[in-house]
Each structure stands twice: as C-alpha cells, then as structure tokens.
Coordinates of C-alpha atoms in Angstrom, one line a residue:
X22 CA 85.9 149.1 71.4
X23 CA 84.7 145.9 72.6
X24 CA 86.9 143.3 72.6
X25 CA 86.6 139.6 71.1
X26 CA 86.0 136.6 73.1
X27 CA 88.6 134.1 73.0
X28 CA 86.1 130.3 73.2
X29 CA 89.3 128.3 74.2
X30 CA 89.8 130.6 77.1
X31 CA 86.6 130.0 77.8
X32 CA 86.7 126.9 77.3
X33 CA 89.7 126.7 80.1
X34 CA 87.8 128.6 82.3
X35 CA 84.8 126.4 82.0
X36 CA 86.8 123.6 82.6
X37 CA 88.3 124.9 85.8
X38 CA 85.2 126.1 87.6
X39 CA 83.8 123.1 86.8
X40 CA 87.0 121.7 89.1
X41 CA 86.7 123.7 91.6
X42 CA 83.0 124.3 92.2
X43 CA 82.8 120.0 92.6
X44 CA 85.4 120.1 94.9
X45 CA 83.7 122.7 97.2
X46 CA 80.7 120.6 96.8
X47 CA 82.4 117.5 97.5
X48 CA 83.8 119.2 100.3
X49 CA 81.2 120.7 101.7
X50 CA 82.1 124.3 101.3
X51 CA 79.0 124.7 98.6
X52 CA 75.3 123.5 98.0
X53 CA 74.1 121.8 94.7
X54 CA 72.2 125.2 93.6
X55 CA 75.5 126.7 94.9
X56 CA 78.2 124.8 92.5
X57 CA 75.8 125.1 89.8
X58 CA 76.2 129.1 90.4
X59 CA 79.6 128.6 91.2
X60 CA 80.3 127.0 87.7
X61 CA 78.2 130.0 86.0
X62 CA 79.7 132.4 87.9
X63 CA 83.9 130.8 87.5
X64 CA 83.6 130.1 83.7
X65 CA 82.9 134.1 83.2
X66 CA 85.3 135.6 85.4
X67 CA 88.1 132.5 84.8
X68 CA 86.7 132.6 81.0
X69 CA 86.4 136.6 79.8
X70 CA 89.0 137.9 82.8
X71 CA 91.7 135.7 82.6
X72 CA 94.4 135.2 85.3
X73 CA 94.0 139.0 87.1
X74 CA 90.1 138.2 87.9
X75 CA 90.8 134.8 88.7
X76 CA 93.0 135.3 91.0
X77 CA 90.6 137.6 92.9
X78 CA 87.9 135.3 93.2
X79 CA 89.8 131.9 94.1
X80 CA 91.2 133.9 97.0
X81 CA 88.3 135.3 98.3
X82 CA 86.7 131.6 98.0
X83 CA 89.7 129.8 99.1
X84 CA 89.8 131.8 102.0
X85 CA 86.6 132.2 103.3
X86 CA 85.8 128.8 102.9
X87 CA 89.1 127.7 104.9
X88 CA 87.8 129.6 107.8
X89 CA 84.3 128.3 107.7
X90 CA 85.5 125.2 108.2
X91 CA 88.7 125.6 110.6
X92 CA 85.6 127.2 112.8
X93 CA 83.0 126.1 112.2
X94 CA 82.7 124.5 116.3
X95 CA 83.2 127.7 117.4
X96 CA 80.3 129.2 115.8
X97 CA 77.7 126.7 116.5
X98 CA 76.6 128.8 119.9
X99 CA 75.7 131.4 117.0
X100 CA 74.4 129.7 113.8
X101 CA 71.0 130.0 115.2
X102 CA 71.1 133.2 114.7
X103 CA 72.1 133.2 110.5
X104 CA 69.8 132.4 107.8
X105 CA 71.9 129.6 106.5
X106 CA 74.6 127.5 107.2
X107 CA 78.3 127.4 105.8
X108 CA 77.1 125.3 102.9
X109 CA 77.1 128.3 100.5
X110 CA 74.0 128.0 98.2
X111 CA 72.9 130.3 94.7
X112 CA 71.8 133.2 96.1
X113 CA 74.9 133.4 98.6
X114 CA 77.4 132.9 95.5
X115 CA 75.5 135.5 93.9
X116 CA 75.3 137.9 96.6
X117 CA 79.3 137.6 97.5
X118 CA 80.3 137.3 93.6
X119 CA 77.9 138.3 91.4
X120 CA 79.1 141.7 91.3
X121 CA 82.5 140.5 89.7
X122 CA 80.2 138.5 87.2
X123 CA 78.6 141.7 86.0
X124 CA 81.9 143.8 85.8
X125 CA 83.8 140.7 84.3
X126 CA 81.3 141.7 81.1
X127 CA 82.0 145.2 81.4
X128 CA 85.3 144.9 80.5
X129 CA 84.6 142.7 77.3
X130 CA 83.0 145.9 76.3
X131 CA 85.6 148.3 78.3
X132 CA 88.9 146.3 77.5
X133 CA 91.0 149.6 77.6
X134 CA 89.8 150.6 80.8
X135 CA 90.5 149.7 84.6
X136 CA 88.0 151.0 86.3
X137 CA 86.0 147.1 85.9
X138 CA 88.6 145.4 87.3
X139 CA 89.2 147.7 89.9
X140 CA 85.5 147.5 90.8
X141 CA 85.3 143.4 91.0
X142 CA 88.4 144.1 93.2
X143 CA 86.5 146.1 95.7
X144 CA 83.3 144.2 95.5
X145 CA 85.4 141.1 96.7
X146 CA 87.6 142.7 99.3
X147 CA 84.3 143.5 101.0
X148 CA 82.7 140.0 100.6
X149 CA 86.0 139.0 101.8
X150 CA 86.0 141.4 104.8
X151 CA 82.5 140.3 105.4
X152 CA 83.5 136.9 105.4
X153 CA 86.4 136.8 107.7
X154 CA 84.9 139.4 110.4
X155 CA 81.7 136.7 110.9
X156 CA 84.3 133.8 110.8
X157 CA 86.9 135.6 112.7
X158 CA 84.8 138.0 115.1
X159 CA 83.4 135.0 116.8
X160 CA 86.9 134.2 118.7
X161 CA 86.0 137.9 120.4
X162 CA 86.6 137.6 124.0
X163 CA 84.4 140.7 124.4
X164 CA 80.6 140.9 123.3
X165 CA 79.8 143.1 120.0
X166 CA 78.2 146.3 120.3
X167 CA 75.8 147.4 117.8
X168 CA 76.8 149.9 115.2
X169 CA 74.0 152.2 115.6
X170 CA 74.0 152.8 119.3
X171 CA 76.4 151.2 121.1
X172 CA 74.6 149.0 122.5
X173 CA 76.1 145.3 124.0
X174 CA 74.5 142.5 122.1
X175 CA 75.1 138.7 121.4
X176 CA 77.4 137.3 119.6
X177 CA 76.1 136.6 116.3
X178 CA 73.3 139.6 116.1
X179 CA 73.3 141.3 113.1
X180 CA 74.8 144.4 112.9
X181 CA 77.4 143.8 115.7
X182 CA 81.3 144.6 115.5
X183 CA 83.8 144.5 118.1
X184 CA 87.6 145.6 117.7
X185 CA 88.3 141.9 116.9
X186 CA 86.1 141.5 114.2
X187 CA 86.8 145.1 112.7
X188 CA 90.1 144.1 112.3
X189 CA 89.4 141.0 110.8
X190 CA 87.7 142.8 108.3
X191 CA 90.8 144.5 107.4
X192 CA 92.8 141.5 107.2
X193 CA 90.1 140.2 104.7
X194 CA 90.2 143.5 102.7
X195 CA 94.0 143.4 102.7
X196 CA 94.4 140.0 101.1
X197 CA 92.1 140.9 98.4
X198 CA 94.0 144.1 97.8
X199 CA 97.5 142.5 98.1
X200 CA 96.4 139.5 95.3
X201 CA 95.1 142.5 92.8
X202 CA 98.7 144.4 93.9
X203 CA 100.7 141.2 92.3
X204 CA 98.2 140.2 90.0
X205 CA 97.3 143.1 87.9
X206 CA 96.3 143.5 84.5
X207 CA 98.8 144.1 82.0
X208 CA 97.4 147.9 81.1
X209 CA 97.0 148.9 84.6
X210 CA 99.4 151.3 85.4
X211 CA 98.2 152.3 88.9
X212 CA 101.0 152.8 91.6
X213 CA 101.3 150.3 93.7
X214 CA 100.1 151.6 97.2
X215 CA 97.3 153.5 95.3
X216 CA 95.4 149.9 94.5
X217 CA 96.2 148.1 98.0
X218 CA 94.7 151.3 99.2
X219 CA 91.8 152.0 97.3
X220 CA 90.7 147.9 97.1
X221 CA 91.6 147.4 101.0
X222 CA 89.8 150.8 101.9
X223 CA 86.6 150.2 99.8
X224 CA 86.3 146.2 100.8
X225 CA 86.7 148.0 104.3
X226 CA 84.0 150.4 103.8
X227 CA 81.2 147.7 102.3
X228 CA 81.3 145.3 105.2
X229 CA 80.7 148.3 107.3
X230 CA 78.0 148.9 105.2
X231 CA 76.9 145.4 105.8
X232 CA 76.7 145.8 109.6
X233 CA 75.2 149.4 109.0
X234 CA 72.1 147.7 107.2
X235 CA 72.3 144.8 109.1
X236 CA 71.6 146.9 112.5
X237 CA 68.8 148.9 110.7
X238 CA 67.1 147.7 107.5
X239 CA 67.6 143.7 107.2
X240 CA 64.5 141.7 108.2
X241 CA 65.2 140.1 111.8
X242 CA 62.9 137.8 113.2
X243 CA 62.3 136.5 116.5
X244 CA 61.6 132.9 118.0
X245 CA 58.5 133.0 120.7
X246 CA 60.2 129.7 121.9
X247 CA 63.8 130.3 122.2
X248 CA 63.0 133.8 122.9
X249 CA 66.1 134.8 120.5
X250 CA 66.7 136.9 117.8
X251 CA 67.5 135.5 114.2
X252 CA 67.8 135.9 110.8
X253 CA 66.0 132.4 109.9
X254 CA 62.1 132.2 108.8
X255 CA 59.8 130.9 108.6
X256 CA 61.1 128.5 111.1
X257 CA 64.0 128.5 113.9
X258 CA 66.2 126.4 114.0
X259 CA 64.0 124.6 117.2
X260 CA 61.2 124.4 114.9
X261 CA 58.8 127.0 116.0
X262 CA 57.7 130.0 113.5
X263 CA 59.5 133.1 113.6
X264 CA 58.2 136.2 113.7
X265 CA 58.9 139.7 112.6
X266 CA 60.9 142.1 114.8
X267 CA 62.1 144.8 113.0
X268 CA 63.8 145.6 109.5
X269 CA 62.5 145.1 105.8
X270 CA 60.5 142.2 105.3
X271 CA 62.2 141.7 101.8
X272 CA 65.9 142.4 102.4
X273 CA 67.2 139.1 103.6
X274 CA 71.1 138.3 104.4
X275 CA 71.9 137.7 101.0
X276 CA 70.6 140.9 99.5
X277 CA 72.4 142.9 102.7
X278 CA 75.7 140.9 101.3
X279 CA 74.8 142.1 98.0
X280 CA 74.6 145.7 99.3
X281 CA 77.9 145.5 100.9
X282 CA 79.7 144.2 97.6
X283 CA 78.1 146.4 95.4
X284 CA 78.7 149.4 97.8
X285 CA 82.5 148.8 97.3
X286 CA 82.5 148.3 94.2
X287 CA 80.2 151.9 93.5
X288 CA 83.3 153.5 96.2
X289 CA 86.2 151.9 94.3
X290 CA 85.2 153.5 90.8
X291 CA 84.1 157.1 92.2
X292 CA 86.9 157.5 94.0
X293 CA 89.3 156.2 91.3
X294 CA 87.1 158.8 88.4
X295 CA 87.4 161.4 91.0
X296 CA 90.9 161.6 92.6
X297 CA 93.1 159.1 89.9
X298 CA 92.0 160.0 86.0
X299 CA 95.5 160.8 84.7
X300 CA 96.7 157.3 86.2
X301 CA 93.9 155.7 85.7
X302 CA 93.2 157.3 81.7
X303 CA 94.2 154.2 79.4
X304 CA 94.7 156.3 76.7
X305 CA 97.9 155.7 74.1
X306 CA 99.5 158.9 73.9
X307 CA 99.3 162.4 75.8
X308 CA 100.9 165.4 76.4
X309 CA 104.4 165.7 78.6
X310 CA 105.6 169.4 78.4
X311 CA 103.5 170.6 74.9
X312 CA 105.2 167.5 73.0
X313 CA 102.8 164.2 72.0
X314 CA 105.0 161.1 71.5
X315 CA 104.1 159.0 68.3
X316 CA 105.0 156.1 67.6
X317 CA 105.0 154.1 64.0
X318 CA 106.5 151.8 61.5
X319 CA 107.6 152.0 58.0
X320 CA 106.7 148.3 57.6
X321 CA 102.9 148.4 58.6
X322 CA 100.6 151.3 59.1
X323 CA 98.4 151.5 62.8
X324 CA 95.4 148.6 62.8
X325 CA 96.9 147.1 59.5
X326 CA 98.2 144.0 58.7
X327 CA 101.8 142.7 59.8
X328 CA 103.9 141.5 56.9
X329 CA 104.5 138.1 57.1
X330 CA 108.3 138.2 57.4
X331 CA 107.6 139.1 60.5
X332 CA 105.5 136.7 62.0
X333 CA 106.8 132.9 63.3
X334 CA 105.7 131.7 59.7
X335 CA 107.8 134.1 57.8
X336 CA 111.4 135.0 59.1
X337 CA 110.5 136.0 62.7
X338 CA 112.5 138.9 62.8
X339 CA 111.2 142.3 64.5
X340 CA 109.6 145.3 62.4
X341 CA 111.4 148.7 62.2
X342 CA 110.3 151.0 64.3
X343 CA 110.4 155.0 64.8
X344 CA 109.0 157.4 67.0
X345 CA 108.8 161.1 68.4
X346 CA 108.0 163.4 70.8
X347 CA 109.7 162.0 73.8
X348 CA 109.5 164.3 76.9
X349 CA 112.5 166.1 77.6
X350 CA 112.4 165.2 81.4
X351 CA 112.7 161.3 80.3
X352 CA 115.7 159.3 81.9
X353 CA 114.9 155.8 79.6
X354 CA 112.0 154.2 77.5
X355 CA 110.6 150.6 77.1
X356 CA 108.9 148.7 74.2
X357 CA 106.5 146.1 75.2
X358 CA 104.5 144.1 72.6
X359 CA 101.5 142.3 73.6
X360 CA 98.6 140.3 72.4
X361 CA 95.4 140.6 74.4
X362 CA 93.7 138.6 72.4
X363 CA 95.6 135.1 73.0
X364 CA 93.8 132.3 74.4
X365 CA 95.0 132.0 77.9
X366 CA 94.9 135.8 78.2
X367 CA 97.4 138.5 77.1
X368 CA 100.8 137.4 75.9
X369 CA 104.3 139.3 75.5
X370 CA 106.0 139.2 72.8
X371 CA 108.8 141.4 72.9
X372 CA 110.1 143.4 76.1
X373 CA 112.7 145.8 75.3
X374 CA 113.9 148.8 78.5
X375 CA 116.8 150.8 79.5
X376 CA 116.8 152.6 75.8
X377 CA 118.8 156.0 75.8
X378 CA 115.9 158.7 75.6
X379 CA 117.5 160.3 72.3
X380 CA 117.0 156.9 70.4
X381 CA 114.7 157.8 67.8
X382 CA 113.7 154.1 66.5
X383 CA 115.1 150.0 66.4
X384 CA 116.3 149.1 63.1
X385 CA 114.9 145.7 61.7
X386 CA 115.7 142.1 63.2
X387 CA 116.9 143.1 66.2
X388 CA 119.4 140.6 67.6
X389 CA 117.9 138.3 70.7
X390 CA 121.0 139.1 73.3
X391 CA 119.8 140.7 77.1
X392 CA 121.9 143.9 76.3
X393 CA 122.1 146.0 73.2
X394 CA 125.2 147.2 71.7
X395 CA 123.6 150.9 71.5
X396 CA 122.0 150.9 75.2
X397 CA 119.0 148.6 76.2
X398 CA 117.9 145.5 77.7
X399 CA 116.0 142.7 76.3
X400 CA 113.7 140.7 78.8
X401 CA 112.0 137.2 78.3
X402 CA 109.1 137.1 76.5
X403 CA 106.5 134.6 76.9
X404 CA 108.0 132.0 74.6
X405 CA 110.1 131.6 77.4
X406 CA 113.2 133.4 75.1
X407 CA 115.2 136.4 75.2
X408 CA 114.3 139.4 72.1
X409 CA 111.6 139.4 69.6
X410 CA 108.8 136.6 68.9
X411 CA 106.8 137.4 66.2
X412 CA 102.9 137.0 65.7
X413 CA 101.6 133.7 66.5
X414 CA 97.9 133.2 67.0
X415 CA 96.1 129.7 66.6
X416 CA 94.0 129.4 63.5
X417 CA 91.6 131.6 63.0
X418 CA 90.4 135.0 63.9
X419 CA 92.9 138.2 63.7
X420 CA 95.1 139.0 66.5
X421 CA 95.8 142.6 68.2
X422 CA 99.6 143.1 68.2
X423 CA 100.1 146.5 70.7
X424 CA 103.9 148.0 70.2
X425 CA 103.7 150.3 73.2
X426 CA 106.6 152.6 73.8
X427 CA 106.8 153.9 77.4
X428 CA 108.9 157.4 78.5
X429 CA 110.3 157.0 82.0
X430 CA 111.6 159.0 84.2
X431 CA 113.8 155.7 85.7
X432 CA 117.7 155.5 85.2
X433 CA 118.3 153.1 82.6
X434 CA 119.6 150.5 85.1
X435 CA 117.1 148.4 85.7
X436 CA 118.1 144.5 85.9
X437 CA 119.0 142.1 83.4
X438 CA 116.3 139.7 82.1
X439 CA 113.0 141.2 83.5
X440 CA 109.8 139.9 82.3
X441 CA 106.7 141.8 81.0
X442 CA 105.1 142.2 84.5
X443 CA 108.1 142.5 86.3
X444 CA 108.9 145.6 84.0
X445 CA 105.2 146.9 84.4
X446 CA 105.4 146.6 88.0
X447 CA 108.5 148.8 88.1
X448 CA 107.4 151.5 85.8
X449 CA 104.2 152.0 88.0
X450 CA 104.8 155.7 89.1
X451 CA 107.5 156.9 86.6
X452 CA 105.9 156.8 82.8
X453 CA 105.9 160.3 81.5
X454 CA 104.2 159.5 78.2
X455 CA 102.8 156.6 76.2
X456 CA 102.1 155.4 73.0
X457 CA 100.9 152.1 71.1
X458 CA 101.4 151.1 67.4
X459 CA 98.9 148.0 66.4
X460 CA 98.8 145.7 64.2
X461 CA 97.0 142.5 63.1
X462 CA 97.9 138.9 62.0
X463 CA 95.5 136.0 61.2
X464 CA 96.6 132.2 60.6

C-alpha cells in the first residue's frame, strides 16, 4: 500500500534544498543548471524521505564538495584530463544522485519495505567512494595503474586506481554506511553491522565499476596538440579539437557515474533479497516456534477509527490493549506507537519496554512514570514527555497510528528513559516476533 504524501513535509523539504542548493551555488560547489537539479532532486528526497534519506544525501554532498575544494590546487596538473570541472552541473547531480531520486519514489509506493532505502544508500556510498578516490587519489605518491592490465598511467587517466585511492574509496563508502547505521528508518530492523556492511561493501563495489568502465567502455579522446589523453570534447582544454581514441562514443563521465551508482544500488537489493529476507521481511507478525503473536484492542478494531477519548482532544489517556502468542523463548517485549504519516516524518507516540513476557495486555490510562509498578519502562516520546500521547495530526487528512508489540529475546534491563530510536537501535538482532495494531484519527 502506497503511502500518502505529507505537502508540509514537502513543503520543508522544498524550502531546505532551496537553502542548500544556493549556497553550493554561491559557493561554487554547483552550476546554475546544477542548483536548479539540485533543488529538484533535495525537495524529493528531503520532501517524500524525510530525515533517514536526507541525511544520506547531505553527506555525500557535504563531503564531496569539501574535498573539491580543500584540493582543488592539487588537481589542476589533472583537470585537463576530466570532462568538467568541480562546479557540479545537471547531468553530474543526476548521474551521482539521481538514483536516490528514483528510489525516494519507490518507497512512497513501498513504505513497508527497506529494500528503497537500502538501495539509495548504496547508490550514494559509491558516488561517494567515487568522489573521494578522484579527490583523494590525487595526493598518491605512486602513479595509478590501470584496472584492466596493470599498466602505469597518469595521474588522472580514467580507469586508474592506486592503493591510495582504493582506500579512499572505502573511507567514502564507510561514511555513507556509518550515516544510514545512525540514521535509519524507523521500520528497519537490520543488525547493525549487516547495513555498514552491505552499504560500505556495495558503494565499494560501484566505484570499481566506475574505474572498470572507465578503463574500457567510456569515450576517451585525445588532443593532437597536447598529445594527451582526455575525457573533454569537442575541445581541450588548449583549444584544439579532440579526437576519438577508444571507448563508446556515447557513454560520457556522467553516464559512467551513473553506472557506478546504479550498480550499487542493483548489488545492495540482490544481495539483501538473497542472503537477509527474514530481517529484511517488514511484515507484522510471523511465526516463532508454531505460535503467531496477535495483537488487538477492545477499544478500536485494526485500520478503524480511535475513540476520541483517546486522542489529545479527548482525555489523552492510552487505549487498552491485549495480545497473544508470545514465543516461549522471549526474555521481554516493547510497545512502540508511531505515526508515519506526520509532517516532518514519523513521530512516537508512546514507547513502552522491559515488559514481563507473561503480561498478556496494559489496562487503560496507563500512568506517565519511567517504571511501571508491574514491570516496564516508559521512554520519552516525541512530545518531549514520559508515557502515552495520544493522536495528534494537524487538520486534515487521517493519520496511521501503528501499536507494534515487539518479543525479545533481551533481559528486561535495558535503561531508564530511552527514546524510540534508541530502543530500535537496541532491539536490532534480538526480536523474536512482531505485530502491529492500527488505527486512524482525523482533525
């Protein structure tokens, strides 16, 4: 099921690429075509992806255009070689980004699942490792050798690595991979090292990629004048007309660049389908030792309405709750209640953990203290306060209100106080079983 598009968020996220695409401009970092694609580009991952995606894209921009500039000196011996300078114009934003643009609208239509996500996360690691191997490689004491062969070539020639520059990559891989590891979605439930992993190894593999194609299929060119290889045309940077030397008149830098993110991004969701479905399957419930755990409410049936009473315009006091088939081999569960469909992303209404695993259900208006008389913690909610907040959405369309119960297989010690992604972070690794109650409020 699809899910609905929130205009104030993006509205927000119009209004923030719109920030930060003049202020590349201003800066230098991007062309006028390129801020313009910048803006388009921003407003649909800030706008439809909220914080997770944003995060992934301001760090892979932030970051690569830090480096162009803190060397952009050192690469001048080079930049006759590239098709185009540091200014970043539509077709680069495209090739590096545009991938996370299209998967940004697969999970409009795919909100349940994290294979989009984990895509874009890919598809930017490699632009990233891309990014900081050229920026990076260049302070290589040693000359690159092409991928194919061996060979010793310039610095600068397409398709060159050295050891330097490899590990660059990496580093620019990692930090894509460590920003989705703190910033993940709220219904991704992947183990930690599984995501650094997979994102780092996949950004890893496309910029290889990149060099692969770069050394054998990209359209490389040569200067009679300069007698020097290059990727620009139809002129050198000398002025004299380039011509062919090898490689596919139509695949230019930016469509190599594409190849690379879309590469990772294609590695990333195989390998995740293939080797991670019960981690990666967002469904609600599931089987744990021949038993499916349930979850409902004598106050409100699943996708139905919430009563009133239990909204911030009625008495604000939690529903009561019950629930069943909780695995045998569970230690504790949690309760968290969400809204995906708030404006500025999804917000947590209730986070309840450290339950016994006999308790059955939570009576009505539970009481907003951090420990529970029967066993339990209460974190913070986004309110900013301690228990239950009750549905409530700005005027206007219904809101999704997810109860989901988690069985762990965690002591029930965790800490006081814990937030919603503090808990989530935690529980990666350890939930038995699953299941979600919803319900729906309109203002």
């Amino acid at each position: 099921m699809s899910q609905s598009i929130s205009w104030v968020q993006l509205g927000l996220g119009l209004g923030l690429a719109v920030i930060i695409s003049l202020a590349a401009y201003v800066a230098g970092s991007l062309s006028r075509s390129g801020a313009l694609a910048a803006i388009l580009l921003g407003t649909a991952v800030f706008g439809l992806g909220g914080l997770p995606w944003a995060v992934l894209l301001l760090g892979f921009f932030i970051s690569s255009s830090l480096l162009s500039r803190l060397f952009r000196r050192r690469k001048q011996s080079v930049e006759e070689k590239f098709s185009k300078g540091s200014r970043r114009d539509a077709a680069q934003v495209a090739a590096n980004g545009g991938i996370a643009g299209l998967l940004v609208l697969a999970q409009v239509v795919f909100p349940a699942s994290p294979l989009p996500w984990l895509a874009a996360a890919a598809g930017l690691a490699a632009a990233n490792a891309d990014t900081w191997a050229t920026e990076l490689g260049v302070l290589s004491p040693h000359l690159p050798r092409l991928i194919t062969t061996g060979k010793l070539v310039e610095k600068g020639t397409s398709g060159g690595i050295t050891p330097f520059g490899t590990l660059a990559a990496l580093g620019g891989a990692a930090f894509i991979a460590l920003l989705a590891v703190l910033f993940p979605p709220a219904r991704v439930m992947l183990p930690v090292v599984a995501v650094f992993g997979l994102v780092t190894l996949s950004g890893l593999l496309g910029s290889l990629i990149d060099s692969l194609l770069g050394a054998t299929a990209q359209a490389i060119y040569t200067c009679p004048q300069c007698a020097k290889e290059t990727e620009r045309h139809p002129l050198h940077s000398c002025g004299t007309p380039t011509v062919p030397l090898r490689g596919w008149r139509w695949l230019n830098n930016d469509g190599v660049n594409a190849a690379c993110t879309l590469s990772a991004a294609g590695a990333a969701a195989l390998a995740a389908a293939l080797f991670l479905p019960v981690m990666l399957s967002p469904v609600d419930s599931f089987r744990e030792g021949g038993s499916l755990m349930k979850i409902h409410s004598p106050e409100f049936s699943d996708g139905a309405n919430i009563p009133t009473r239990f909204t911030c315009e009625g008495e604000n006091v939690s529903p009561r709750l019950e629930w069943s088939g909780v695995p045998a081999a569970a230690q504790s569960l949690a309760l968290v209640v969400s809204d995906p469909d708030a404006p500025g992303g999804t917000f947590i209404h209730w986070v309840l953990y450290n339950l016994p695993p006999q308790t059955t259900g939570l009576p009505e208006g539970m009481p907003a203290t951090e420990r529970l008389s029967g066993g339990g913690s209460q974190g913070r909610n986004d309110f900013g306060r301690i228990g239950y907040g009750g549905p409530c959405p700005p005027p206007g369309k219904p809101h999704r209100y997810i109860f989901t119960l988690y069985a762990l297989d965690l002591a029930p010690d965790l800490p006081p106080g814990l937030n919603a992604a503090r808990l989530t972070s935690l529980m990666r690794g350890h939930i038995l079983a699953q299941a979600s109650l919803t319900g729906l409020y309109q203002r």
